């Protein structure tokens, strides 16, 4: 078995500046024997390493293709700490380290033949884009697709054209909310929980994937339960400090769960007693 | 029935010689800087003869007596932890090549076979917890595989000890290769593994006399009578008792120094960091022991969600005695009492647990 602590090399094909501080890295693995890492599932994450600086966990956004049809791994990152700011400086051709995939992803099999409801807040949309793309790539396996994305400020919205594209697809609802909306924002001003109330949910036929700030996820789950969605049909993607990604370093503990390997995607009933507890 | 299990005191060196002949590096307790530490051992006269100790909240003192015994103390600040989970180690190195590419070099050192003499029951129990936690970690595993463990049942628990109430001592219960009971004139030995049995077969053993058997029983009974006990509390409730006033008084006293987590035989947190070399072409990726009392432990994209001592103490206690039960099927505490002795302000977590347990009853 390979050492899960050891990275492999990846080359930066492209860096896309999404907003002022959010960027997407398009990566290719240079060692052909490491291509198994492309088996990463929506909701899982990789550890990205910058030489001499360190590693951070970044959720998987998508696998796309380059001009020759070779797979390209996409990770979307907010430049906020020492390592992420360093990753933001990368240029095409630069090399980084990558190890993964790690963690439990979205419950794709359980979602089959059900309606899919994806509720995200802020950059929480990045780990959820992977499951939306997966659902559209396997469209007949899913019923109605509900997508709700909330942002603090309307200028923070990523991938607007993608959301507009999804909104035009059959059997698909796309609702957007901004806490603070600039003039010309065509969608809702306010919180995502208000939009959840508007969804024509079939509670027993729906699987919910939720990713965003914890208070937003908690409020969303509580609202969904008020709309009779069973708690066990609601899955949250959690975030904590992760340094080893193998369940050993202890930083990502959320009560008894090690978010890096018990999560990041965890069913709501397992979390609900602990969400919102100060310092947990 | 009296199988030959008694090693006369004068023959203890034959055990050490035997281990050395079999290629083991022997590590044993020694008095270093006023404390008992595990260090490489060449001969029996390096062992802490006649040393007893006083441990109280915030206090650890050795006392020299004229007694012949070598293990008449409870423990020192180290458990087995540094031997398996290195305080600091390099996991891998990255090499920046001239063409800008990166090469990753795995760094797993090999540890020579190591026999540890004088292991305590509490520390064997904690080792078993670390074995569970570090399952799949190749750095831990290679060190762990190198160990041969020779326990000595604890005959002189300190006032800070409560292993009898956690069920982990004072006798070594499991996980040893050999276990010794120290009597005034020698050692009664039992094997806990085939390796231990084959060592035992090569020692000059006598049958224990009825007096020695009686002394063994009396010593065990006495060692079980400990001053401290784990109080009654509900582990699954601890995490929900975040509003209890006890956390404020603990935070007022606690220095957030992390001593308790360093000396704890089961605490497993580590942080990873990058140590670039000055030539600009190599960078080491290290891990070192971390503590939930450190400022960076709860860091997440730009903020710390445990910003104060109160929330950090609460994390430590509720994890050790609460969440641990869900994670590994039992509490993370094996009753060694080190966190009490080595706390510079003498905080006794059992007092906090007593208060929290009281709320369960009300």
XYZ file of C-alpha atoms in Angstrom:
642
model
C 0.000 0.000 0.000
C 1.338 3.430 -0.849
C 2.085 5.837 1.978
C -0.953 8.154 2.233
C 1.281 10.897 3.652
C 3.381 11.141 0.489
C 2.355 13.562 -2.292
C 2.746 13.044 -5.994
C 3.621 15.733 -8.509
C 1.007 17.709 -10.435
C 1.522 20.392 -13.037
C -0.568 23.552 -13.208
C -2.193 23.782 -16.640
C -4.086 26.918 -15.904
C -5.139 29.256 -13.123
C -8.536 30.896 -13.537
C -9.239 33.980 -11.443
C -12.896 33.577 -10.456
C -13.281 36.640 -8.200
C -10.849 38.968 -6.458
C -9.701 36.256 -4.027
C -11.096 33.010 -5.478
C -9.268 31.079 -8.161
C -9.450 27.667 -9.815
C -6.402 25.509 -10.480
C -6.498 23.101 -13.402
C -4.038 20.305 -12.706
C -2.604 17.238 -14.363
C -0.711 14.448 -12.631
C 2.733 13.927 -14.140
C 3.305 10.335 -13.004
C 1.239 7.875 -15.072
C 1.257 5.393 -12.164
C -0.707 7.925 -10.072
C -3.688 8.257 -12.415
C -5.818 6.202 -10.002
C -6.120 9.427 -8.017
C -8.497 10.668 -10.743
C -11.049 8.256 -9.259
C -11.883 11.075 -6.833
C -15.628 11.335 -6.140
C -17.792 14.424 -5.692
C -17.483 15.576 -2.082
C -13.978 14.160 -1.547
C -10.855 16.303 -1.275
C -7.149 16.400 -2.067
C -4.255 17.856 -0.126
C -2.467 20.413 -2.299
C 1.172 21.195 -1.524
C 3.293 24.185 -2.478
C 7.026 23.587 -2.309
C 8.547 24.997 0.871
C 5.213 26.413 2.095
C 2.913 23.556 3.092
C -0.293 21.683 2.389
C -4.010 22.466 2.585
C -7.153 20.389 1.997
C -9.147 21.492 -1.056
C -12.380 19.886 -2.126
C -12.710 18.434 -5.583
C -14.653 20.591 -8.008
C -14.598 18.769 -11.328
C -12.679 16.700 -13.832
C -12.596 18.338 -17.233
C -10.513 17.602 -20.348
C -7.635 19.368 -22.035
C -7.312 19.886 -25.810
C -5.995 16.344 -26.275
C -8.809 14.853 -24.226
C -6.626 14.140 -21.180
C -8.328 14.486 -17.808
C -7.830 17.739 -15.875
C -8.434 17.983 -12.155
C -10.052 21.231 -10.997
C -9.828 22.713 -7.506
C -11.329 26.056 -6.538
C -9.599 27.895 -3.708
C -10.035 31.105 -1.749
C -6.738 32.880 -1.064
C -7.041 33.481 2.656
C -4.136 31.799 4.480
C -0.414 31.331 4.018
C -0.653 28.271 1.762
C -3.707 29.315 -0.245
C -2.160 32.733 -0.962
C 0.953 30.958 -2.162
C -1.108 28.665 -4.417
C -2.732 31.809 -5.819
C 0.647 32.856 -7.211
C 1.012 29.743 -9.384
C 1.410 30.082 -13.132
C 0.861 27.534 -15.904
C 3.720 25.044 -15.936
C 4.430 25.338 -12.177
C 4.601 22.103 -10.213
C 2.843 21.333 -6.947
C 2.304 18.268 -4.789
C -1.030 16.491 -4.508
C -2.215 13.613 -2.376
C -5.638 12.093 -2.125
C -8.422 11.488 -2.689
C -9.516 11.532 0.946
C -12.791 11.382 2.840
C -16.390 10.368 2.267
C -18.084 12.028 -0.681
C -21.747 12.670 -1.441
C -23.994 9.578 -1.277
C -24.375 9.251 -5.049
C -25.906 5.785 -4.975
C -28.538 6.753 -2.436
C -29.455 9.742 -4.592
C -30.268 7.633 -7.630
C -33.898 7.631 -8.761
C -34.654 10.427 -6.318
C -34.916 14.172 -6.609
C -31.646 15.895 -5.837
C -31.611 19.101 -3.818
C -28.263 20.919 -3.612
C -28.160 23.824 -1.166
C -24.931 25.770 -0.892
C -23.598 28.967 0.604
C -20.586 30.976 -0.509
C -17.645 28.879 -1.652
C -19.569 25.832 -0.405
C -20.797 25.679 -3.982
C -17.397 24.315 -5.140
C -17.712 20.863 -3.536
C -21.347 20.770 -4.686
C -20.707 21.684 -8.314
C -19.123 18.254 -8.661
C -22.339 16.498 -7.723
C -24.470 18.789 -9.907
C -22.227 18.077 -12.891
C -22.353 14.376 -12.058
C -26.148 14.463 -11.952
C -26.401 16.218 -15.319
C -23.881 13.778 -16.814
C -26.116 10.913 -15.599
C -29.396 12.798 -15.984
C -31.728 9.819 -16.265
C -30.586 8.475 -12.889
C -32.110 11.422 -11.045
C -35.521 13.019 -10.788
C -35.972 16.740 -10.376
C -32.813 18.726 -9.580
C -33.195 21.636 -7.153
C -30.249 23.992 -6.812
C -30.057 26.810 -4.275
C -26.962 28.955 -3.945
C -26.621 31.780 -1.448
C -23.880 34.401 -1.293
C -23.127 37.216 1.119
C -22.819 39.775 -1.639
C -24.124 39.394 -5.173
C -20.588 40.085 -6.480
C -19.419 36.856 -4.799
C -21.443 34.639 -7.123
C -19.224 32.191 -8.994
C -20.007 30.399 -12.229
C -23.058 32.525 -12.976
C -23.280 31.284 -16.546
C -23.222 27.705 -15.315
C -26.156 28.361 -12.990
C -28.002 30.122 -15.821
C -27.352 27.095 -18.033
C -28.669 24.690 -15.406
C -31.740 26.896 -14.893
C -32.707 26.312 -18.521
C -32.580 22.534 -18.251
C -35.785 20.523 -17.950
C -36.871 19.286 -14.532
C -34.464 21.692 -12.863
C -35.030 24.544 -10.411
C -32.271 27.062 -9.762
C -32.756 29.657 -7.039
C -30.162 32.199 -5.963
C -29.980 34.474 -2.940
C -27.659 37.297 -1.952
C -27.685 38.753 1.570
C -26.589 42.018 0.000
C -27.612 42.514 -3.640
C -26.128 45.063 -5.994
C -28.471 46.802 -8.477
C -29.302 44.466 -11.354
C -29.263 41.259 -9.246
C -32.084 39.331 -10.878
C -32.611 36.855 -8.044
C -33.669 36.912 -4.414
C -32.282 39.240 -1.736
C -32.160 37.465 1.595
C -31.335 34.120 3.085
C -31.348 30.689 1.465
C -33.769 29.375 4.090
C -36.444 31.621 2.588
C -35.823 30.046 -0.814
C -36.071 26.533 0.632
C -39.668 27.372 1.599
C -40.429 27.992 -2.072
C -39.155 24.628 -3.290
C -41.822 22.169 -4.445
C -40.091 19.348 -2.573
C -41.284 15.784 -2.523
C -39.973 15.103 0.965
C -39.854 11.306 0.781
C -38.300 11.267 -2.677
C -35.540 13.824 -2.171
C -31.899 13.642 -1.163
C -30.356 16.898 0.042
C -26.689 17.851 -0.301
C -25.736 20.917 1.677
C -22.430 22.756 1.893
C -21.709 26.155 3.368
C -21.115 27.920 6.670
C -22.309 25.823 9.617
C -25.072 28.202 10.793
C -26.430 28.279 7.228
C -26.356 24.472 6.979
C -28.030 24.096 10.366
C -30.763 26.592 9.493
C -31.283 24.892 6.123
C -31.553 21.430 7.661
C -34.046 22.663 10.250
C -36.133 24.319 7.535
C -36.091 21.161 5.403
C -37.246 19.104 8.369
C -40.110 21.568 8.892
C -40.985 20.788 5.262
C -41.075 17.090 6.223
C -37.789 16.042 4.610
C -36.502 13.116 6.717
C -33.334 14.072 8.634
C -31.496 11.035 7.252
C -32.013 12.349 3.701
C -29.983 15.484 4.483
C -26.208 15.340 4.022
C -23.823 18.113 5.051
C -20.252 18.725 3.947
C -18.247 19.831 6.990
C -15.006 21.744 7.220
C -12.266 21.682 9.859
C -8.509 22.173 10.024
C -6.963 19.140 8.328
C -3.232 18.537 8.283
C -2.754 14.779 7.774
C -6.056 13.911 6.031
C -5.738 10.339 7.356
C -7.557 10.717 10.685
C -4.413 10.946 12.812
C -3.405 14.563 13.454
C -6.513 15.330 15.517
C -7.232 18.838 14.225
C -10.410 18.030 12.309
C -12.255 16.395 15.192
C -15.897 17.443 15.471
C -16.942 15.697 18.650
C -16.188 12.064 17.908
C -15.967 12.456 14.120
C -12.714 12.953 12.288
C -14.019 15.159 9.481
C -11.179 14.082 7.150
C -12.179 10.442 7.065
C -15.629 10.166 8.677
C -16.568 13.142 6.473
C -16.391 15.675 5.039
C -19.878 14.588 3.923
C -21.859 13.352 6.930
C -25.588 12.620 7.362
C -27.371 15.299 9.377
C -28.685 13.049 12.183
C -25.087 12.280 13.127
C -24.274 15.975 13.421
C -27.406 17.679 14.636
C -26.712 17.435 18.383
C -23.305 19.036 17.922
C -23.927 21.697 15.264
C -23.942 25.127 16.810
C -22.163 24.073 20.002
C -19.544 26.708 20.753
C -15.946 25.584 20.207
C -16.781 22.030 19.064
C 1.497 -25.810 42.370
C 4.598 -23.718 42.061
C 6.051 -23.320 38.581
C 9.490 -21.746 38.481
C 8.749 -18.021 38.110
C 11.075 -16.348 40.567
C 14.176 -14.445 39.446
C 16.461 -13.577 42.370
C 17.405 -9.893 42.570
C 21.054 -10.735 41.920
C 20.025 -12.306 38.576
C 18.163 -9.319 37.105
C 21.251 -8.539 35.052
C 20.866 -11.932 33.383
C 17.592 -10.671 31.892
C 19.306 -7.537 30.553
C 22.224 -9.618 29.249
C 19.823 -12.018 27.549
C 18.023 -9.160 25.797
C 21.307 -7.687 24.618
C 22.482 -11.084 23.381
C 19.283 -11.386 21.382
C 20.080 -8.104 19.651
C 17.781 -5.738 21.527
C 18.640 -2.204 22.399
C 17.449 -2.091 26.015
C 15.623 1.000 27.279
C 14.865 1.380 30.959
C 13.935 3.895 33.653
C 16.737 6.094 34.972
C 16.972 9.178 37.138
C 17.692 12.116 34.824
C 17.415 15.733 35.984
C 15.323 14.815 39.002
C 12.760 12.728 37.137
C 12.433 9.136 35.974
C 12.907 8.871 32.227
C 13.255 5.950 29.819
C 16.774 5.929 28.375
C 19.076 3.356 26.717
C 20.324 1.034 29.424
C 23.557 -0.959 29.490
C 23.389 -2.573 32.903
C 21.110 -3.073 35.893
C 22.948 -0.626 38.159
C 21.660 2.285 36.042
C 18.120 1.531 37.240
C 16.686 3.849 39.932
C 17.663 1.887 43.068
C 15.917 2.984 46.239
C 14.077 5.801 44.470
C 10.554 6.581 45.629
C 8.495 9.588 44.730
C 5.937 12.121 45.847
C 3.392 13.238 43.286
C 0.728 15.804 44.069
C -1.159 18.283 41.901
C 1.604 20.413 40.375
C 4.332 18.485 42.185
C 6.805 15.712 41.300
C 9.669 14.910 43.678
C 12.037 11.927 43.912
C 13.129 10.605 47.306
C 16.269 8.521 47.842
C 15.876 5.616 50.263
C 18.224 2.817 51.243
C 15.793 0.193 49.934
C 16.938 -2.394 47.393
C 14.044 -1.979 45.011
C 14.403 -0.558 41.493
C 10.745 0.048 40.631
C 9.273 1.549 43.804
C 7.918 4.610 42.005
C 4.811 5.125 39.851
C 5.929 6.888 36.692
C 7.849 9.751 35.150
C 6.722 12.409 32.697
C 7.284 10.086 29.733
C 5.119 7.160 28.877
C 5.885 4.854 25.971
C 4.593 7.552 23.638
C 7.936 9.043 22.515
C 9.130 5.557 21.536
C 6.298 5.004 19.073
C 4.952 8.473 18.223
C 8.073 10.602 17.778
C 7.881 14.113 19.271
C 9.189 15.411 15.936
C 9.999 13.591 12.727
C 10.366 14.188 9.016
C 7.666 12.458 6.951
C 9.042 13.239 3.507
C 11.244 15.633 1.606
C 10.502 17.430 -1.608
C 13.317 18.174 -4.000
C 13.019 21.076 -6.402
C 14.832 20.075 -9.592
C 16.603 22.462 -11.954
C 13.752 22.183 -14.490
C 11.199 23.210 -11.864
C 9.802 19.736 -11.323
C 9.310 18.242 -7.863
C 10.512 14.888 -6.604
C 9.080 13.493 -3.366
C 11.253 11.314 -1.170
C 9.617 9.157 1.481
C 11.491 9.252 4.802
C 10.723 6.288 7.031
C 13.541 5.502 9.410
C 14.064 1.994 10.716
C 14.196 1.484 14.455
C 16.376 -1.280 15.859
C 14.613 -3.912 17.992
C 14.047 -2.238 21.351
C 13.235 -3.883 24.662
C 11.611 -1.550 27.171
C 12.031 -2.536 30.800
C 9.766 -1.169 33.523
C 6.576 -0.510 31.568
C 3.469 0.334 33.612
C -0.043 -1.048 33.190
C -1.481 2.430 32.582
C 1.013 2.987 29.782
C 0.340 -0.387 28.168
C -3.352 0.504 28.090
C -2.514 3.881 26.544
C -0.250 2.194 24.005
C -3.144 0.004 22.977
C -5.228 3.187 22.447
C -2.463 4.696 20.335
C -2.234 1.441 18.365
C -5.902 1.859 17.482
C -5.534 5.521 16.639
C -2.372 5.222 14.534
C -3.577 2.185 12.620
C -2.376 2.610 9.022
C 0.348 5.122 9.932
C 3.635 3.669 8.618
C 5.800 5.996 10.734
C 4.179 4.860 13.980
C 3.958 1.254 12.886
C 7.644 0.677 12.187
C 8.535 1.943 15.686
C 5.743 -0.039 17.277
C 6.863 -3.245 15.576
C 10.357 -2.815 17.038
C 9.173 -2.978 20.660
C 9.466 -5.783 23.169
C 7.664 -4.773 26.347
C 8.701 -5.862 29.827
C 6.229 -4.566 32.342
C 6.646 -4.206 36.081
C 3.420 -4.256 38.076
C 3.106 -0.982 39.949
C 3.723 -1.481 43.666
C 3.946 2.184 44.687
C 1.177 4.193 42.979
C 1.454 7.930 43.540
C -1.242 10.020 45.196
C -2.129 11.263 41.717
C -2.733 7.755 40.330
C -6.205 6.334 39.699
C -5.502 3.407 37.348
C -7.372 1.003 39.622
C -10.591 2.924 38.930
C -10.050 3.116 35.151
C -9.301 -0.608 35.077
C -5.802 -0.207 33.614
C -3.573 -0.960 36.619
C -1.799 -1.196 38.976
C -0.861 -4.559 37.445
C 0.028 -4.904 33.783
C -3.057 -6.511 32.294
C -2.404 -6.980 28.587
C -0.043 -6.063 25.802
C 3.221 -7.066 27.468
C 5.746 -9.719 26.471
C 6.973 -10.223 30.019
C 5.635 -8.827 33.272
C 7.489 -8.659 36.577
C 6.337 -8.291 40.160
C 9.123 -6.751 42.193
C 9.575 -8.143 45.709
C 12.326 -7.227 48.155
C 14.508 -10.171 47.173
C 13.682 -10.531 43.482
C 11.059 -10.723 40.760
C 8.151 -12.987 39.950
C 7.816 -13.232 36.194
C 4.966 -14.100 33.855
C 4.958 -14.242 30.061
C 2.342 -12.476 27.940
C 3.517 -13.597 24.501
C 5.487 -16.418 22.858
C 8.508 -14.088 22.691
C 8.194 -13.462 26.413
C 7.840 -17.168 27.101
C 11.029 -17.996 25.223
C 12.891 -15.328 27.213
C 11.501 -16.792 30.411
C 12.680 -20.264 29.382
C 16.222 -18.918 29.247
C 16.274 -17.275 32.701
C 17.616 -18.904 35.902
C 14.246 -19.122 37.670
C 13.341 -20.697 41.017
C 9.966 -21.630 42.383
C 8.466 -18.825 44.470
C 8.184 -19.596 48.182
C 4.787 -19.394 49.941
C 6.049 -16.190 51.632
C 6.861 -14.661 48.262
C 3.451 -15.617 46.942
C 1.815 -14.014 49.969
C 3.947 -10.871 49.564
C 2.823 -10.645 45.916
C -0.849 -10.736 46.911
C -0.466 -8.249 49.741
C 1.477 -5.861 47.550
C -1.203 -6.037 44.880
C -3.985 -5.359 47.413
C -2.093 -2.356 48.767
C -1.386 -0.925 45.312
C -5.099 -1.107 44.498
C -5.926 1.176 47.415
C -5.452 4.468 45.610
C -6.368 7.909 46.849
C -7.938 9.098 43.634
C -10.820 7.553 41.704
C -12.514 8.329 38.449
C -15.833 9.920 39.498
C -19.217 8.998 38.067
C -20.215 11.072 35.035
C -21.945 10.457 31.726
C -19.354 10.539 28.892
C -21.873 11.219 26.130
C -23.228 14.258 27.995
C -19.904 16.069 28.506
C -19.913 17.745 25.100
C -23.369 19.124 25.850
C -22.319 20.622 29.189
C -20.580 23.566 27.538
C -22.497 26.096 29.633
C -21.439 24.625 32.987
C -19.704 27.227 35.231
C -16.799 24.833 35.839
C -15.264 25.799 32.482
C -14.895 29.407 33.604
C -13.067 28.487 36.790
C -10.828 26.037 34.902
C -10.021 28.719 32.323
C -9.113 31.134 35.094
C -6.496 28.726 36.460
C -5.259 27.051 33.253
C -2.169 28.548 31.596
C -2.943 26.778 28.296
C 0.654 25.515 28.385
C -0.076 22.074 26.971
C 1.919 20.164 29.627
C -1.058 17.873 30.237
C -1.237 16.871 26.579
C 2.549 16.380 26.337
C 2.688 14.018 29.306
C -0.586 12.268 28.471
C 0.199 8.777 27.173
C -2.796 8.737 24.841
C -2.904 12.298 23.405
C -2.200 11.952 19.683
C -2.483 15.380 18.051
C 0.328 16.532 15.816
C 0.871 19.459 13.494
C 2.653 19.338 10.173
C 5.079 21.964 8.994
C 7.516 22.675 6.263
C 11.237 23.123 6.940
C 12.961 24.361 3.768
C 16.709 23.938 3.661
C 18.899 26.919 2.953
C 20.110 25.637 -0.423
C 16.663 26.320 -1.822
C 16.278 22.909 -3.440
C 15.047 20.700 -0.610
C 12.237 21.088 1.874
C 11.473 18.695 4.723
C 7.865 18.014 5.684
C 7.743 17.415 9.421
C 5.225 16.548 12.035
C 5.525 17.305 15.710
C 3.337 16.849 18.749
C 0.614 19.463 18.890
C -1.837 20.248 21.636
C -5.480 21.283 21.587
C -4.272 24.049 23.919
C -2.161 25.608 21.161
C -3.385 28.696 19.379
C -3.195 27.131 15.927
C -5.009 23.892 16.740
C -8.469 25.127 15.779
C -7.360 27.392 12.932
C -9.564 27.238 9.879
C -9.331 29.575 6.883
C -8.476 32.773 8.667
C -9.988 32.306 12.126
C -9.760 30.144 15.227
C -12.998 28.649 16.430
C -11.520 27.882 19.863
C -10.111 31.343 20.568
C -9.751 31.113 24.343
C -8.452 28.855 27.121
C -11.980 28.011 28.181
C -12.931 26.458 24.856
C -9.572 24.687 24.574
C -9.767 23.148 28.053
C -13.306 22.076 27.287
C -12.148 20.429 24.051
C -9.414 18.519 25.895
C -11.591 17.247 28.711
C -14.694 16.469 26.666
C -12.579 14.650 24.089
C -10.458 12.656 26.530
C -13.379 11.507 28.678
C -16.310 11.862 26.277
C -15.888 11.698 22.491
C -13.052 9.206 22.929
C -15.570 6.601 24.054
C -17.390 6.867 20.726
C -14.116 6.888 18.788
C -12.298 3.979 20.409
C -14.796 2.208 22.628
C -13.441 3.509 25.904
C -12.200 6.672 27.618
C -8.832 8.071 26.553
C -7.703 8.185 30.188
C -5.796 5.288 31.716
C -5.414 6.776 35.194
C -1.665 7.558 35.141
C -2.224 10.923 36.831
C 0.532 12.675 34.866
C -1.710 15.559 33.812
C -2.311 16.278 37.509
C 1.347 16.151 38.617
C 2.783 18.007 35.640
C 0.177 20.786 35.532
C 2.121 23.852 36.683
C -0.951 25.176 38.492
C -2.095 21.791 39.806
C -5.432 21.435 38.027
C -7.013 18.065 38.769
C -9.415 17.123 35.951
C -11.082 14.585 38.263
C -12.449 17.491 40.299
C -13.945 18.983 37.150
C -15.449 15.624 36.205
C -16.911 15.309 39.692
C -18.684 18.660 39.229
C -19.894 17.729 35.746
C -21.098 14.356 37.013
C -23.037 16.072 39.772
C -25.045 17.937 37.128
C -26.013 14.557 35.652
C -27.537 13.513 38.957
C -29.481 16.721 39.536
